[in-house]
Coordinates of C-alpha atoms in Angstrom, one line a residue:
Chain A
X1 CA 3.6 -23.7 -35.6
X2 CA 3.0 -25.3 -32.4
X3 CA 6.8 -25.0 -31.5
X4 CA 6.2 -21.2 -31.1
X5 CA 5.8 -20.3 -27.2
X6 CA 4.1 -17.0 -28.4
X7 CA 2.4 -15.8 -31.1
X8 CA 1.2 -12.1 -31.4
X9 CA -1.1 -11.6 -34.6
X10 CA -2.3 -8.3 -35.7
X11 CA -2.4 -7.0 -32.4
X12 CA -4.3 -3.6 -31.7
X13 CA -4.5 -1.3 -28.8
X14 CA -6.0 1.8 -28.5
X15 CA -5.9 4.2 -25.4
X16 CA -8.9 6.5 -26.0
X17 CA -8.7 7.8 -29.5
X18 CA -4.9 7.1 -29.6
X19 CA -3.9 3.8 -31.7
X20 CA -0.5 2.7 -29.7
X21 CA -0.3 -0.6 -31.4
X22 CA -1.5 -1.0 -35.0
X23 CA -1.6 -4.7 -36.1
X24 CA 1.5 -5.8 -34.7
X25 CA 2.7 -9.5 -35.6
X26 CA 5.5 -10.9 -33.4
X27 CA 6.3 -14.9 -32.8
X28 CA 8.9 -16.0 -30.1
X29 CA 10.0 -19.7 -30.5
X30 CA 11.3 -22.0 -27.7
X31 CA 14.4 -21.0 -26.3
X32 CA 14.5 -17.8 -28.3
X33 CA 15.3 -14.3 -27.4
X34 CA 13.2 -11.7 -29.1
X35 CA 14.1 -7.9 -28.6
X36 CA 11.7 -5.0 -29.0
X37 CA 13.5 -2.0 -30.0
X38 CA 11.9 1.6 -30.6
X39 CA 11.7 5.1 -29.3
X40 CA 9.6 5.6 -25.8
X41 CA 6.2 5.6 -26.7
X42 CA 6.6 3.2 -29.8
X43 CA 4.6 0.6 -28.0
X44 CA 7.2 -1.8 -26.4
X45 CA 5.8 -1.6 -23.1
X46 CA 2.1 -2.0 -24.4
X47 CA 2.9 -4.8 -26.2
X48 CA 4.4 -6.5 -23.3
X49 CA 1.5 -5.7 -20.9
X50 CA -1.1 -6.9 -23.5
X51 CA 0.7 -10.3 -23.9
X52 CA 0.7 -10.3 -20.1
X53 CA -3.0 -9.6 -20.3
X54 CA -2.8 -6.8 -18.1
X55 CA -4.3 -4.6 -20.8
X56 CA -7.4 -5.8 -22.8
X57 CA -6.6 -5.6 -26.5
X58 CA -8.9 -4.1 -29.4
X59 CA -8.1 -6.7 -32.0
X60 CA -5.8 -9.4 -33.0
X61 CA -4.9 -12.4 -31.0
X62 CA -2.2 -13.6 -28.9
X63 CA -1.5 -17.1 -28.7
X64 CA 0.6 -18.9 -25.8
X65 CA 1.5 -22.4 -26.8
X66 CA -1.1 -22.5 -29.4
X67 CA -3.9 -21.3 -27.2
X68 CA -5.5 -18.2 -27.6
X69 CA -5.4 -16.6 -24.3
X70 CA -6.8 -13.4 -25.9
X71 CA -10.2 -15.1 -25.9
X72 CA -12.3 -13.6 -23.4
X73 CA -13.3 -17.3 -22.1
X74 CA -10.0 -18.0 -21.0
X75 CA -9.1 -17.3 -17.8
X76 CA -6.2 -14.9 -17.7
X77 CA -5.3 -15.7 -14.2
X78 CA -4.4 -19.0 -15.6
X79 CA -2.7 -17.8 -18.8
X80 CA -0.6 -15.4 -16.4
X81 CA 0.7 -18.2 -14.4
X82 CA 2.5 -19.5 -17.5
X83 CA 4.3 -16.0 -18.0
X84 CA 7.0 -14.2 -15.9
X85 CA 7.2 -10.5 -15.9
X86 CA 9.8 -8.2 -14.6
X87 CA 9.2 -4.4 -14.8
X88 CA 11.1 -1.4 -15.2
X89 CA 10.6 -0.1 -11.7
X90 CA 11.0 -3.6 -10.1
X91 CA 7.8 -3.6 -8.3
X92 CA 8.9 -6.0 -5.4
X93 CA 6.4 -6.0 -2.7
X94 CA 7.9 -3.6 -0.3
X95 CA 6.2 -5.1 3.1
X96 CA 7.3 -8.7 2.1
X97 CA 10.9 -9.9 2.5
X98 CA 13.4 -10.8 -0.3
X99 CA 12.3 -14.6 0.1
X100 CA 8.8 -14.0 0.9
X101 CA 8.5 -11.9 -2.4
X102 CA 10.4 -15.0 -4.5
X103 CA 8.6 -17.6 -2.9
X104 CA 4.9 -15.9 -2.9
X105 CA 3.7 -17.3 -6.3
X106 CA 5.0 -20.8 -6.0
X107 CA 3.2 -20.9 -2.4
X108 CA -0.3 -19.2 -3.0
X109 CA -0.4 -19.8 -6.8
X110 CA 1.1 -23.0 -7.3
X111 CA 0.5 -24.7 -3.9
X112 CA 3.9 -25.7 -3.2
X113 CA 4.6 -26.2 0.4
X114 CA 6.8 -23.6 2.4
X115 CA 9.6 -25.4 3.0
X116 CA 10.1 -26.7 -0.3
X117 CA 9.1 -23.2 -2.0
X118 CA 11.8 -21.4 0.5
X119 CA 14.4 -24.1 -0.4
X120 CA 14.1 -23.4 -4.0
X121 CA 13.6 -19.6 -3.4
X122 CA 17.1 -19.9 -1.3
X123 CA 18.6 -21.7 -4.4
X124 CA 17.4 -19.4 -7.0
X125 CA 18.8 -16.3 -4.9
X126 CA 22.1 -18.0 -4.6
X127 CA 22.4 -18.2 -8.1
X128 CA 21.7 -14.7 -8.7
X129 CA 24.3 -13.9 -5.7
X130 CA 21.7 -12.7 -3.1
X131 CA 21.4 -15.6 -0.9
X132 CA 22.6 -13.4 1.9
X133 CA 19.8 -10.8 1.4
X134 CA 17.0 -13.5 1.4
X135 CA 15.7 -12.0 5.1
X136 CA 16.1 -8.3 3.8
X137 CA 13.4 -6.1 3.0
X138 CA 13.4 -4.7 -0.8
X139 CA 14.3 -1.0 0.4
X140 CA 17.5 -2.2 1.8
X141 CA 18.7 -3.5 -1.4
X142 CA 20.4 -1.3 -4.3
X143 CA 18.2 -1.0 -7.5
X144 CA 20.4 -3.6 -9.4
X145 CA 19.9 -5.9 -6.4
X146 CA 16.2 -5.3 -6.4
X147 CA 16.0 -6.1 -10.1
X148 CA 17.7 -9.4 -9.8
X149 CA 15.1 -10.4 -7.2
X150 CA 12.3 -9.4 -9.5
X151 CA 13.8 -11.6 -12.2
X152 CA 14.0 -14.6 -9.4
X153 CA 10.5 -13.8 -8.5
X154 CA 9.2 -14.2 -12.3
X155 CA 11.3 -17.2 -12.7
X156 CA 10.3 -18.8 -9.2
X157 CA 7.5 -20.7 -10.9
X158 CA 9.1 -21.8 -14.0
X159 CA 7.2 -19.8 -16.3
X160 CA 7.4 -20.9 -20.3
X161 CA 7.8 -17.4 -21.3
X162 CA 9.9 -14.8 -19.6
X163 CA 8.6 -11.0 -20.5
X164 CA 11.1 -8.2 -19.4
X165 CA 10.1 -4.4 -19.8
X166 CA 13.2 -2.4 -20.2
X167 CA 14.7 -3.9 -16.8
X168 CA 17.6 -1.6 -16.7
X169 CA 16.4 1.6 -17.7
X170 CA 15.6 2.5 -14.0
X171 CA 19.2 1.5 -13.0
X172 CA 22.2 3.6 -12.1
X173 CA 24.9 3.0 -15.1
X174 CA 27.1 1.0 -12.9
X175 CA 24.2 -1.4 -12.0
X176 CA 23.0 -2.3 -15.3
X177 CA 26.0 -4.7 -16.2
X178 CA 24.9 -7.3 -13.0
X179 CA 21.4 -7.3 -14.3
X180 CA 22.3 -7.8 -18.0
X181 CA 24.9 -10.5 -16.9
X182 CA 21.7 -12.5 -15.2
X183 CA 20.0 -12.1 -18.5
X184 CA 22.7 -13.4 -20.6
X185 CA 23.0 -16.4 -18.2
X186 CA 19.3 -17.2 -18.7
X187 CA 19.3 -17.1 -22.4
X188 CA 22.4 -19.5 -22.3
X189 CA 20.3 -22.0 -20.1
X190 CA 17.3 -21.5 -22.9
X191 CA 15.1 -19.3 -21.0
X192 CA 12.3 -18.2 -23.7
X193 CA 12.3 -14.4 -23.4
X194 CA 10.5 -11.4 -25.2
X195 CA 12.2 -8.1 -23.9
X196 CA 11.9 -4.5 -24.3
X197 CA 15.1 -2.5 -24.0
X198 CA 17.6 0.5 -24.9
X199 CA 20.7 -1.4 -24.4
X200 CA 21.5 -2.0 -28.1
X201 CA 24.8 -3.5 -27.6
X202 CA 23.4 -6.1 -25.4
X203 CA 20.5 -6.7 -27.9
X204 CA 23.2 -7.2 -30.5
X205 CA 24.9 -10.1 -28.3
X206 CA 21.7 -12.1 -27.1
X207 CA 19.1 -11.5 -29.3
X208 CA 17.9 -14.1 -31.6
X209 CA 15.7 -11.7 -33.6
X210 CA 15.5 -7.9 -33.1
X211 CA 11.9 -6.2 -33.9
X212 CA 12.0 -2.3 -34.4
X213 CA 8.7 -0.8 -33.3
X214 CA 7.7 3.0 -34.3
X215 CA 4.6 4.8 -33.7
X216 CA 2.9 1.2 -32.8
X217 CA 3.8 -0.4 -36.1
X218 CA 6.4 -3.2 -36.5
X219 CA 8.8 -1.6 -39.1
X220 CA 11.3 -4.3 -39.4
X221 CA 12.5 -7.6 -37.4
X222 CA 15.0 -9.9 -38.1
X223 CA 18.6 -11.1 -36.7
X224 CA 20.4 -8.2 -34.9
X225 CA 23.3 -8.4 -37.2
X226 CA 20.9 -7.3 -39.8
X227 CA 18.3 -4.9 -38.3
X228 CA 21.0 -3.1 -36.0
X229 CA 23.7 -2.9 -38.4
X230 CA 22.3 -2.7 -42.1
X231 CA 18.4 -2.0 -41.7
X232 CA 16.3 -1.9 -44.7
X233 CA 13.9 0.7 -43.4
X234 CA 14.7 4.4 -43.1
X235 CA 13.1 4.8 -39.9
X236 CA 15.0 2.1 -38.3
X237 CA 18.1 3.9 -39.9
X238 CA 17.0 7.2 -38.1
X239 CA 16.3 5.6 -34.8
X240 CA 19.6 4.0 -34.6
X241 CA 21.3 7.0 -35.5
X242 CA 19.9 8.9 -32.8
X243 CA 21.0 6.1 -30.4
X244 CA 24.5 6.2 -31.9
X245 CA 24.4 9.9 -31.2
X246 CA 23.4 9.4 -27.7
X247 CA 26.4 6.9 -27.2
X248 CA 24.6 4.1 -26.5
X249 CA 25.5 1.7 -29.3
Chain B
X1 CA 40.3 9.9 18.0
X2 CA 41.9 13.2 18.2
X3 CA 40.2 16.5 17.5
X4 CA 41.7 19.8 16.5
X5 CA 41.5 22.6 18.7
X6 CA 39.4 24.3 16.8
X7 CA 36.7 21.8 16.9
X8 CA 36.9 21.4 20.5
X9 CA 36.2 25.3 20.9
X10 CA 33.4 25.3 18.6
X11 CA 31.9 22.0 20.8
X12 CA 32.3 24.0 24.1
X13 CA 30.9 27.0 22.7
X14 CA 27.6 25.0 21.3
X15 CA 27.6 23.3 24.8
X16 CA 27.5 26.5 26.7
X17 CA 24.8 28.2 24.2
X18 CA 22.6 24.9 25.0
X19 CA 23.0 25.4 28.9
X20 CA 22.0 28.9 28.3
X21 CA 18.8 28.1 26.4
X22 CA 17.6 25.7 29.0
X23 CA 18.2 27.9 31.4
X24 CA 16.1 30.8 29.7
X25 CA 13.3 28.2 29.0
X26 CA 13.4 27.0 32.6
X27 CA 13.2 30.8 34.1
X28 CA 10.7 31.9 31.4
X29 CA 8.3 29.0 32.2
X30 CA 8.4 29.5 36.1
X31 CA 7.7 33.5 35.8
X32 CA 4.8 32.4 33.4
X33 CA 3.4 29.7 35.8
X34 CA 3.6 32.3 38.6
X35 CA 1.9 35.1 36.8
X36 CA -0.9 32.8 35.5
X37 CA -1.2 31.4 38.8
X38 CA -1.8 34.8 40.7
X39 CA -3.9 35.9 37.8
X40 CA -6.3 33.0 38.1
X41 CA -6.6 32.7 41.9
X42 CA -7.0 36.5 42.4
X43 CA -9.8 36.8 39.8
X44 CA -13.1 38.0 41.4
X45 CA -15.2 34.7 41.6
X46 CA -12.4 32.3 41.8
X47 CA -13.5 30.8 44.9
X48 CA -17.0 30.0 43.3
X49 CA -15.3 28.2 40.5
X50 CA -13.1 26.3 42.5
X51 CA -15.8 25.1 44.9
X52 CA -18.2 24.0 41.9
X53 CA -15.7 22.9 39.4
X54 CA -12.9 21.8 41.4
X55 CA -14.0 20.6 44.8
X56 CA -11.4 17.7 46.3
X57 CA -13.8 16.4 48.7
X58 CA -16.7 16.1 45.9
X59 CA -14.2 14.3 43.4
X60 CA -12.9 11.8 45.9
X61 CA -16.5 11.0 46.8
X62 CA -17.6 10.7 43.3
X63 CA -14.6 9.1 41.7
X64 CA -15.5 5.2 42.4
X65 CA -19.2 5.3 40.8
X66 CA -16.9 7.0 37.7
X67 CA -14.1 4.7 37.7
X68 CA -17.1 1.9 37.4
X69 CA -18.8 3.8 34.6
X70 CA -15.3 4.2 33.1
X71 CA -14.8 0.8 33.0
X72 CA -18.1 0.0 31.3
X73 CA -17.0 2.7 28.5
X74 CA -13.6 0.9 28.1
X75 CA -15.3 -2.7 27.4
X76 CA -17.6 -0.9 25.2
X77 CA -14.5 0.8 23.2
X78 CA -12.7 -2.5 23.0
X79 CA -15.3 -4.5 21.5
X80 CA -16.8 -1.8 19.0
X81 CA -13.6 -1.0 17.9
X82 CA -13.0 -4.7 17.2
X83 CA -16.4 -5.1 15.3
X84 CA -15.6 -1.6 13.5
X85 CA -12.2 -2.6 12.1
X86 CA -13.6 -5.8 10.9
X87 CA -16.8 -4.2 9.4
X88 CA -15.0 -0.9 7.7
X89 CA -12.4 -3.3 5.9
X90 CA -14.8 -5.7 4.8
X91 CA -16.8 -2.8 3.4
X92 CA -14.0 -1.2 2.0
X93 CA -13.0 -4.4 0.3
X94 CA -16.6 -4.9 -1.4
X95 CA -16.2 -1.4 -2.7
X96 CA -13.2 -2.3 -4.6
X97 CA -15.1 -5.4 -6.3
X98 CA -15.1 -5.2 -10.0
X99 CA -17.5 -6.7 -12.5
X100 CA -21.1 -6.5 -13.2
X101 CA -22.1 -9.4 -10.9
X102 CA -20.7 -7.4 -7.9
X103 CA -22.9 -4.1 -8.7
X104 CA -25.4 -4.8 -6.1
X105 CA -22.9 -5.4 -3.6
X106 CA -20.8 -2.3 -4.5
X107 CA -24.0 -0.1 -4.5
X108 CA -25.2 -1.4 -1.2
X109 CA -21.7 -0.6 0.4
X110 CA -21.8 2.8 -1.0
X111 CA -24.9 3.5 0.1
X112 CA -24.2 2.2 3.5
X113 CA -21.2 4.8 3.6
X114 CA -23.2 7.5 2.5
X115 CA -25.8 7.1 4.7
X116 CA -23.9 6.5 8.1
X117 CA -21.4 9.1 7.4
X118 CA -24.0 11.6 6.8
X119 CA -26.2 10.6 9.9
X120 CA -25.4 12.6 13.1
X121 CA -24.4 9.9 16.0
X122 CA -27.0 11.2 18.4
X123 CA -29.9 10.6 15.8
X124 CA -28.5 7.2 15.2
X125 CA -28.3 6.4 19.1
X126 CA -32.0 7.8 19.4
X127 CA -33.3 5.5 16.5
X128 CA -31.5 2.3 17.8
X129 CA -31.6 2.8 21.5
X130 CA -35.2 3.9 21.8
X131 CA -36.8 3.3 18.3
X132 CA -35.9 -0.4 17.9
X133 CA -37.1 -1.6 21.4
X134 CA -40.1 0.6 20.9
X135 CA -41.0 -1.4 18.1
X136 CA -41.9 -4.1 20.6
X137 CA -40.7 -6.9 18.2
X138 CA -39.5 -10.0 19.7
X139 CA -35.7 -10.8 19.9
X140 CA -34.9 -6.9 19.5
X141 CA -32.5 -6.6 22.9
X142 CA -33.3 -3.6 25.0
X143 CA -30.0 -3.0 27.0
X144 CA -29.1 0.4 26.5
X145 CA -25.3 -0.5 26.5
X146 CA -25.7 -3.1 23.5
X147 CA -28.1 -0.9 21.6
X148 CA -25.5 2.2 22.2
X149 CA -22.7 -0.2 21.1
X150 CA -24.7 -1.0 17.8
X151 CA -25.3 2.6 17.1
X152 CA -21.5 3.4 17.5
X153 CA -20.3 0.5 15.2
X154 CA -22.9 1.5 12.5
X155 CA -21.5 5.1 12.1
X156 CA -18.0 4.3 12.9
X157 CA -17.5 1.6 10.7
X158 CA -18.6 3.8 7.5
X159 CA -16.0 6.2 8.6
X160 CA -13.1 3.4 9.0
X161 CA -14.2 2.0 5.7
X162 CA -13.4 5.1 4.0
X163 CA -10.1 5.1 5.6
X164 CA -9.3 1.7 4.7
X165 CA -10.5 2.6 1.0
X166 CA -8.4 5.6 0.9
X167 CA -5.5 3.3 2.0
X168 CA -6.2 0.7 -0.7
X169 CA -6.5 3.3 -3.3
X170 CA -2.9 4.9 -2.2
X171 CA -1.2 1.4 -3.1
X172 CA 0.3 1.9 -6.6
X173 CA -1.5 0.0 -9.5
X174 CA 1.9 -1.2 -10.3
X175 CA 1.7 -3.4 -7.1
X176 CA -1.5 -4.7 -8.2
X177 CA 0.0 -5.4 -11.8
X178 CA 3.0 -7.1 -10.4
X179 CA 0.6 -9.4 -8.2
X180 CA -1.6 -10.3 -11.0
X181 CA 1.4 -11.0 -13.5
X182 CA 2.8 -13.6 -11.0
X183 CA -0.9 -15.2 -11.3
X184 CA -2.5 -14.0 -7.9
X185 CA -6.3 -13.7 -8.3
X186 CA -8.0 -10.4 -7.3
X187 CA -8.8 -11.7 -4.0
X188 CA -5.2 -12.8 -3.5
X189 CA -3.8 -9.8 -4.6
X190 CA -6.0 -7.6 -2.2
X191 CA -5.3 -10.1 0.9
X192 CA -1.6 -10.3 0.3
X193 CA -0.2 -7.5 -1.4
X194 CA -2.5 -4.5 -1.1
X195 CA -4.5 -4.6 2.2
X196 CA -1.3 -5.2 4.4
X197 CA 0.3 -2.2 2.8
X198 CA -2.8 -0.1 2.8
X199 CA -3.1 -0.8 6.8
X200 CA 0.3 0.3 7.3
X201 CA -0.3 3.6 5.7
X202 CA -3.7 4.4 7.3
X203 CA -2.7 3.5 11.0
X204 CA -2.5 7.3 11.9
X205 CA -6.0 8.0 10.9
X206 CA -7.3 5.0 12.2
X207 CA -5.7 5.8 15.5
X208 CA -7.4 9.3 15.3
X209 CA -10.7 7.6 14.7
X210 CA -10.2 5.4 17.6
X211 CA -9.5 8.4 20.0
X212 CA -12.9 9.9 18.6
X213 CA -14.6 6.9 19.4
X214 CA -13.0 6.8 23.1
X215 CA -15.0 10.1 23.5
X216 CA -18.2 9.1 21.7
X217 CA -18.5 5.8 24.0
X218 CA -19.6 8.3 26.5
X219 CA -22.5 9.2 24.4
X220 CA -24.2 5.8 25.2
X221 CA -25.0 7.4 28.7
X222 CA -28.2 9.2 26.8
X223 CA -29.8 5.7 26.6
X224 CA -29.6 5.2 30.3
X225 CA -26.3 3.3 30.4
X226 CA -24.6 3.8 33.5
X227 CA -21.1 4.7 32.1
X228 CA -18.5 7.6 33.2
X229 CA -20.9 10.4 31.9
X230 CA -23.8 9.2 33.5
X231 CA -22.2 8.3 36.8
X232 CA -20.8 12.0 36.8
X233 CA -24.1 13.2 36.0
X234 CA -25.6 11.5 38.8
X235 CA -23.0 12.5 41.5
X236 CA -23.3 16.2 40.1
X237 CA -27.1 16.0 40.9
X238 CA -26.5 14.3 44.4
X239 CA -23.5 16.8 45.4
X240 CA -25.1 19.8 43.8
X241 CA -21.6 20.5 42.2
X242 CA -19.9 20.3 38.5
X243 CA -16.7 18.6 39.9
X244 CA -17.6 15.1 38.9
X245 CA -18.0 16.4 35.3
X246 CA -14.4 17.6 35.7
X247 CA -13.3 14.3 36.8
X248 CA -14.9 12.3 34.1
X249 CA -13.8 14.8 31.6
X250 CA -9.9 14.5 32.8
X251 CA -10.2 10.8 32.9
X252 CA -11.5 10.8 29.1
X253 CA -8.6 13.1 28.3
X254 CA -6.0 10.9 30.1
X255 CA -7.0 7.9 28.1
X256 CA -6.8 9.9 24.9
X257 CA -3.3 11.3 25.4
X258 CA -1.4 8.1 24.8
X259 CA -3.3 7.2 21.9
X260 CA -2.8 10.6 20.3
X261 CA 1.0 10.1 21.2
X262 CA 0.8 6.5 19.7
X263 CA -0.6 8.1 16.4
X264 CA 2.0 10.8 16.0
X265 CA 4.7 8.5 16.5
X266 CA 2.9 6.0 13.9
X267 CA 2.8 9.1 11.5
X268 CA 6.4 9.7 12.0
X269 CA 7.4 6.3 11.5
X270 CA 5.3 6.3 8.3
X271 CA 6.8 9.5 7.0
X272 CA 10.4 8.0 7.6
X273 CA 9.5 4.8 5.8
X274 CA 8.2 6.8 2.9
X275 CA 10.8 9.0 2.9
X276 CA 13.5 6.2 2.8
X277 CA 12.0 3.9 0.0

């Protein structure tokens, strides 16, 4: 089992009286892309936040490279340093330049020198086509550019696992493509990714496995050509039918 | 660039309206000023008012001593403000600490703010300025300037701590989540991500408190420090005329005006930034 980068076992999360995740099992192997789908409020984002230890869980286990990081004796700061997160609303630091956003973690957390961190930061920005925006502040960038910077920020310290939380949901339709193209490129390079998305077409193309969540329960999971085309469960069907009616598949 | 005749006519009309408005404003101001001047100077008792509040000779003779005193106020102001900013930010940061270990620190910081925000400044001045030296303990200073400064710092750092805390609370939780997600610790998150954004946001209220402190620096005179207020008091007693108070008051106002404009400008700049974001 040690080749699994992430293993989530029987994860339970309550917000007060409401159970948002009810015994969810998900595993992500090395170089795998696992896509979480489901309606808003189905628990996709909460699952990602729990994996990143931004939320305290109420039962179950989260194993990162075989280590139980949900154990309260594990320092969550150390565990988080092995994961990168990209949020729906970018969450770039507005008072720092693009380059400083990208080099912050390598410099402060991983002790890289400024010169080396900036050289690597510039190289990464060049890779996503934003070399000329290194000195700009986030509010001068379009949503798509900001989200690409956020992806670079999450990649800058070479995390074992990349968590993407509906990273195209806040973007104008014409900007979605540039961000998805970047994720596709990362997938081809072997980045291990767990992502929540509403982009079913994209999920179908890049996912190794698709997990359908409904009401905090993992209803079914499997290869995209099965889950998205010929699912076993009625609830998955109903969800897909709504998505198709909305013109998103 | 060529402009159509229609647009040229419209621009010419707008310009003529602007000229007219300016002329009307100017005329109305002059008329108003003249009427006000006659109303005030022809009022019964104007000559008494002028001699006891606005006597030029008294003003000139009192000015050097008052300026000397004001220089003391300014030095107190600068030193106190620096201490207040450091202390205020420190207290605000302590109040954001989480975890049971920090409970006593948190409670102490909260208690400090509650106490010194509620305590009238004048009582604090009396207690620190007269009470402390009255204990006759060795090592307690009895310089009224130093003691007055301590009282000002105690009171104002409580206010400023609350301003900083409001700023820290106003930074959206998603910023904290983003900072933690890339592996920063709580302290690093505060120092690099939260506090810099918070300080920018609270600059206008901080400048406001700075203006308030400027005036309250004059209160150290009650402890016997010879500042601008005290110098004016001495001159008033000597010349048997209130003009020195007016002079000192005007000087404080002159000192406050640039700060007030700076606070306005900072507020506008912030509004623009937040609006564009």
